[in-house]
Coordinates of C-alpha atoms in Angstrom, one line a residue:
X13 CA -11.4 -2.3 7.0
X14 CA -8.9 0.5 7.5
X15 CA -10.7 2.5 10.0
X16 CA -8.8 4.1 12.8
X17 CA -10.0 1.6 15.1
X18 CA -8.8 -1.3 13.4
X19 CA -5.7 0.3 12.7
X20 CA -5.7 1.0 16.9
X21 CA -6.5 -2.6 17.7
X22 CA -4.1 -3.7 15.5
X23 CA -1.3 -1.4 17.2
X24 CA -2.2 -2.1 20.7
X25 CA -2.4 -5.9 19.9
X26 CA 1.2 -5.9 18.5
X27 CA 2.2 -4.2 22.4
X28 CA 0.6 -6.7 24.4
X29 CA -0.5 -9.7 22.4
X30 CA -3.3 -11.1 20.4
X31 CA -5.5 -11.8 23.9
X32 CA -6.3 -8.0 23.5
X33 CA -7.7 -8.6 19.9
X34 CA -9.8 -11.8 21.3
X35 CA -10.9 -9.6 23.9
X36 CA -12.2 -6.9 22.0
X37 CA -13.8 -8.9 19.6
X38 CA -15.6 -11.1 22.1
X39 CA -16.8 -8.0 23.8
X40 CA -18.2 -6.6 20.2
X41 CA -19.4 -10.5 19.6
X42 CA -21.7 -10.3 23.4
X43 CA -22.9 -6.8 22.5
X44 CA -24.2 -7.9 18.9
X45 CA -26.0 -10.9 20.5
X46 CA -27.5 -9.0 23.1
X47 CA -28.8 -5.7 20.9
X48 CA -29.6 -7.7 17.5
X49 CA -32.7 -8.7 16.6
X50 CA -30.8 -11.9 14.5
X51 CA -30.1 -13.4 17.9
X52 CA -33.6 -14.5 18.1
X53 CA -33.1 -17.1 15.5
X54 CA -30.0 -18.4 16.7
X55 CA -32.0 -19.1 19.5
X56 CA -35.0 -20.4 18.4
X57 CA -32.7 -23.2 16.1
X58 CA -31.3 -24.3 19.1
X59 CA -34.8 -24.4 20.8
X60 CA -35.8 -26.8 18.0
X61 CA -32.7 -28.6 17.9
X62 CA -32.9 -29.4 21.5
X63 CA -36.7 -29.7 22.3
X64 CA -35.6 -31.0 26.0
X65 CA -33.1 -28.6 27.1
X66 CA -34.3 -25.5 29.0
X67 CA -34.8 -21.8 27.1
X68 CA -31.6 -20.6 29.3
X69 CA -29.7 -23.3 27.6
X70 CA -30.7 -22.2 24.1
X71 CA -29.6 -18.8 24.9
X72 CA -26.8 -19.7 25.9
X73 CA -25.7 -22.3 23.1
X74 CA -26.4 -19.1 21.1
X75 CA -24.5 -17.2 22.8
X76 CA -21.4 -19.5 22.9
X77 CA -22.1 -19.5 18.9
X78 CA -21.8 -16.1 18.6
X79 CA -18.2 -16.1 20.8
X80 CA -17.1 -19.1 18.8
X81 CA -17.4 -17.3 15.5
X82 CA -14.8 -14.6 17.4
X83 CA -12.1 -17.1 16.7
X84 CA -12.4 -17.8 13.3

């Protein structure tokens, strides 16, 4: 992953701090959650795991899962 975008992120992160890289990665993860068809599988998983909760809570749990992947 030696693209110009990645090199730019690393350079700016070196100047302003790690929060910038974390912010960009969270935005990318949010976009992937919203526009990828794979998110439906996570939502369905949380629906089966927590049937007593609302569909909104299933979506929220799946979204938080995608956001947590940015900290790995």
